Amino acid sequence: MSNPLANELDAILATPAEEARTILTRLGVPASTLVSRGLACSSPITGEVIGHLAESTQADVEAAIARADSAFLEWRQVPAPRRGEFVRLLGEELRAAKSDLGRLVTIEAGKIVSEGQGEVQEMIDICDFAVGLSRQLHGLTVSTERPGHRMMETWHPIGVCGVITAFNFPVAVWSWNAALAFVCGNPVVWKPSEKTPLTALAVKALVERAGKRFGGIPQGLCEVLIGARAVGEALIDDERVALVSATGSTAMGRAAAPRLAKRFARAILELGGNNAAIVAPSADLDLALRAIAFAAIGTAGQRCTTLRRLIVHESVHDKLLSRLKKAYSGVRIGDPREPGVLVGPLIDDPAFKGMEHALSEARSSGGRVHGGGRALADRFPDAAYAHPALVEMPSQTGPMPRETFAPILYAVRYRDFDEAIAIHNDVGAGLSSSIFTTDLREAERFMSAAGSDCGIANVNIGPSGAEIGGAFGGEKETGGGREAGSDAWKSYMRRATNTVNFSSALPLAQGVSFDVEA
Ligand code: NAD
C-alpha cells in the first residue's frame, strides 16, 4: 500500500523544476511546449529555471484574436444554459486536477500548499457560481408611459474578452473573468503574467479536456498569449477586443486605461491596494491578532488585499504590537511545499529590493522596524525569502501611503474614531479594509457612506480572503472594476433596451406630437 506521507516527502525532495515538469505532463501540456530559448519560467522557491516558452509574436496575437473573434459568432448563439454546461465540465476538470494545479501554483508563484489549493478551489467555486448564473442572465421589464407598449432590457454577449493577470493569483483571477465570460457568451484571450505562464498553459489544457467532453467548443474560445507588457499592449489596442479586464499594479492601470479609453473599449481594472485595519478599544484582541497575522503575513504579503496598514487606538496599541511582534518572530519561513511553513518566497529579487527600499525609507521617516531582511540566504541563494516586517510609524508618512508588494505592516496610533477614518481613507488605493470592534456604532459607521471608501469593508475579519459570491474590486487608484459574484456578470454583456408597440397607435414619449401627412 502506498504511504501518502512518503509520497509527499518524495515530492518535496524533487526540485521545483522536476516537479513542475511532471505535473505539466500529467495535466496534458505537451513536453514540446518547453523549449530551449525564449521566456524563462522559474520557480521562486529556489530560483531555478523550469524551462523556456516561446513568446507570442504580434502575428500570434493577431491570429489568436482572429480565432476568438470567429468563436464569438458561434458561441453567442449557443443557449446560455448550454454554455453553463461547458463551465460545469470545466469545474469538474478543475476538481479532478485540484491537487496538481494547486501544487503548480505553489511552485510557480511560491504560495504555501494550502493557499495554492485554495486558489484552485476558488476557480471551482466561480465555475459553480457561473453554472447557476447561466440560467439567470435576466433583464428587467420596465413600466412605460406609452399605452400599448412594453419596455424591457435584454443582455447580449459583448464579444472577445481580453484578460491580463498578475503573478500573485496566477489562475484564480482568470477564472473569475473567464467563467463569467463563457456563460455570458464570450471567448477569452488571456495574457497571464510573464512570471507565471505555466499555470496558464495547464489551465488551457484543462479547458481543452472540458471542451472535448462537451462535444467540442469553437476553436478560439480560450486563447493564451505568452509574454510581458508588449503582448498586453497588443491585446489592449486591438479593436476586436470588446472588453479588457486587467489585473495588476496601479502603474499598469495608468498605462492601460488611456489606451482603452482611446478606442472606447470596456475596461475592468483591478489594481493595487493599500489595505488597512482599524483596531478599536473594544476589539477582541485574540481574534484580531489571528486575523491580522493571516492578512499581513499570508502569501508573503503578496495579495492585492494584504493588510499593509494598522490604525490602532492608543489604549490598545502597545499591547497589540507586543503580541504581534511575538507572533512575527515565531512564524516559519521556508520552502512553501514543506508542512508547517507559513511564509514562502517573494516572487523575485526586485520584489525583495522594493521591500528593503521601503523599510529604509520608513526608518528615515522615523519608523521603528521590527523584522525585515533576507531569510534563508544560505539554503536558497538564488531565491528571495524575506522576514516579514512590522513597522511602528509616527504617522502615516514615508512609504506608508503607497503599496509595497511585500510583507510590511505599518502601524500608527489614533485617538478618536474620526481621526482613524481620516487616516484610513487618506491613501490613493481603495481596495479592501476592515475594522476590529465590538461597538455596533463604530462597525456601522465604518461600513456607511461616511466610513471606509474601499470596495470591500469588513468587520472583525481581515481585509484579505474574499469569497467569490461577492463582487470583488475597489475604488480610486484600485481602478473601480468589479469581478466574480453579485451582478459583476453585467460587465461581460451589452445591455439593450427594447420597446415594443403592440397597439395600432403611435404615441410619442414626453407628449411630443409630430404628425406628418401620409
Ligand atoms: P504588474 O502590473 O507588474 O503586471 C500585471 C500584468 O500586467 C502582467 O501580466 C503584465 O505583463 C501586464 N502589464 C504590465 N504593464 C502593462 C502594460 N503597460 N500594458 C499591458 N499589460 C501590462 O503586476 P504584478 O507584479 O504581476 O502583480 C502585483 C500587482 O497586482 C499589485 O499591485 C497587486 O495589488 C495587483 N493585484 C491587484 C488585484 C486586484 O484584484 N485588485 C489582484 C491581484 C493583484
XYZ file of C-alpha atoms in Angstrom, residues 245-444:
200
model
C -10.089 43.012 -17.726
C -6.634 43.941 -16.460
C -5.332 42.958 -13.034
C -2.032 44.263 -11.766
C -0.308 47.298 -10.351
C -1.745 50.796 -10.426
C 1.175 51.702 -12.726
C -0.073 49.111 -15.210
C -3.606 50.504 -14.945
C -2.365 54.047 -15.575
C -0.737 52.860 -18.793
C -3.655 50.655 -19.890
C -6.617 52.932 -19.086
C -5.941 55.742 -21.601
C -5.229 53.256 -24.393
C -8.537 51.509 -23.730
C -10.382 54.823 -23.415
C -8.931 55.969 -26.733
C -10.838 53.265 -28.564
C -13.843 53.276 -26.157
C -13.226 49.679 -25.097
C -14.872 48.474 -21.947
C -12.350 48.166 -19.116
C -12.389 46.281 -15.847
C -9.376 47.496 -13.882
C -8.318 45.573 -10.775
C -5.256 47.386 -9.491
C -3.138 47.843 -6.384
C -4.352 48.044 -2.806
C -3.053 49.610 0.388
C -5.409 47.954 2.766
C -5.864 48.933 6.380
C -7.464 47.674 9.570
C -8.670 49.883 12.392
C -8.320 48.265 15.809
C -10.709 49.948 18.234
C -10.528 49.927 22.051
C -13.344 47.366 22.283
C -11.744 44.924 19.813
C -11.440 41.251 20.653
C -7.649 41.258 20.531
C -7.245 37.476 20.366
C -9.371 37.351 17.254
C -7.805 40.499 15.800
C -4.312 39.122 16.300
C -5.019 35.943 14.318
C -6.806 37.847 11.562
C -4.037 40.448 11.306
C -1.307 37.807 11.138
C -3.003 35.962 8.257
C -3.841 39.146 6.379
C -0.392 40.737 6.761
C 1.965 37.759 6.505
C -0.067 35.280 4.432
C 1.073 34.805 0.818
C 4.278 36.570 1.969
C 2.418 39.891 1.777
C 1.759 39.396 -1.938
C -2.032 39.625 -2.093
C -3.743 42.663 -3.510
C -5.803 42.556 -0.297
C -2.820 42.073 2.035
C -3.102 44.102 5.222
C -0.474 46.846 4.982
C -1.624 49.479 7.486
C -2.774 49.085 11.085
C -4.537 52.032 12.671
C -4.665 51.191 16.369
C -6.335 53.032 19.219
C -3.702 54.334 21.629
C -5.261 52.404 24.530
C -4.555 49.015 22.903
C -1.595 49.873 20.668
C 1.268 48.665 22.856
C -0.499 45.500 23.951
C -1.407 44.515 20.393
C 2.002 45.323 18.988
C 3.899 43.358 21.590
C 1.727 40.317 20.846
C 2.169 40.812 17.115
C 5.949 41.035 17.436
C 5.892 37.694 19.251
C 3.718 36.147 16.540
C 6.008 37.532 13.821
C 9.123 36.105 15.457
C 7.599 32.600 15.589
C 6.361 32.394 12.036
C 8.034 29.711 9.914
C 9.585 30.846 6.652
C 10.701 28.294 4.081
C 10.032 26.110 1.086
C 6.264 26.583 0.736
C 5.900 22.888 -0.094
C 7.001 21.907 3.416
C 4.327 21.278 6.049
C 4.258 23.951 8.762
C 5.747 26.696 6.581
C 3.564 29.810 6.591
C 5.715 32.205 4.584
C 7.175 31.294 1.211
C 9.460 33.365 -1.002
C 8.894 36.723 -2.634
C 8.384 36.369 -6.359
C 11.839 37.671 -7.307
C 14.799 39.787 -6.289
C 13.323 43.129 -7.439
C 10.437 42.448 -5.015
C 12.956 41.957 -2.194
C 14.814 45.143 -3.165
C 11.490 47.015 -3.178
C 10.882 45.817 0.369
C 14.370 46.860 1.502
C 13.901 50.271 -0.080
C 10.550 50.821 1.661
C 11.994 49.787 5.027
C 14.925 52.138 4.686
C 12.557 54.959 3.722
C 10.407 54.103 6.762
C 13.456 54.366 9.031
C 14.301 57.766 7.555
C 10.733 58.869 8.271
C 11.048 57.991 11.958
C 9.698 54.413 11.738
C 10.892 51.654 14.095
C 11.370 48.487 12.061
C 10.996 45.033 13.609
C 11.976 42.137 11.348
C 12.693 42.509 7.648
C 15.858 41.457 5.863
C 16.770 38.414 3.845
C 15.953 34.952 5.159
C 17.362 31.537 4.216
C 20.066 33.027 2.011
C 22.355 30.020 2.641
C 19.770 27.415 1.737
C 18.296 29.315 -1.213
C 20.964 31.678 -2.581
C 19.055 32.288 -5.824
C 15.662 32.929 -4.249
C 14.217 35.928 -2.379
C 12.968 34.930 1.066
C 12.294 37.785 3.493
C 11.464 38.114 7.176
C 8.076 39.835 7.441
C 8.431 43.327 8.898
C 6.343 45.219 11.422
C 6.992 48.952 11.422
C 5.867 51.403 14.110
C 5.353 54.717 12.327
C 4.991 58.128 13.994
C 2.263 58.995 11.472
C 1.097 57.896 8.023
C 4.158 59.132 6.186
C 7.204 57.917 4.186
C 6.370 54.735 2.260
C 3.166 54.023 4.207
C 0.676 55.743 1.850
C 1.739 53.574 -1.104
C 1.622 49.848 -1.807
C 4.880 47.919 -1.483
C 4.170 44.381 -2.635
C 5.920 42.616 0.245
C 5.180 41.604 3.852
C 5.440 45.003 5.556
C 2.822 46.035 8.102
C 2.939 49.671 9.235
C 1.228 50.618 12.494
C 0.102 54.070 13.649
C -1.898 55.186 16.694
C -5.157 57.082 16.759
C -7.071 58.915 19.483
C -10.591 59.365 18.172
C -12.648 57.499 15.613
C -12.953 60.359 13.113
C -9.171 60.571 13.032
C -8.962 56.794 12.404
C -11.343 57.015 9.435
C -9.458 60.024 8.056
C -6.118 58.179 8.228
C -7.764 55.113 6.764
C -9.046 56.913 3.668
C -6.028 59.169 3.159
C -4.244 56.941 0.610
C -4.528 56.547 -3.155
C -5.788 52.964 -3.241
C -9.286 51.865 -2.252
C -9.442 48.085 -2.403
C -10.101 46.385 0.926
C -10.478 47.418 4.552
C -11.525 46.172 7.937
C -12.313 47.182 11.473
C -11.957 45.223 14.676
C -14.535 46.464 17.151
C -17.421 45.199 19.256
C -19.015 48.645 19.212
C -22.010 48.496 16.876
C -21.888 52.215 16.150
C -18.267 52.064 15.025
C -18.894 48.978 12.887
C -21.895 50.523 11.152
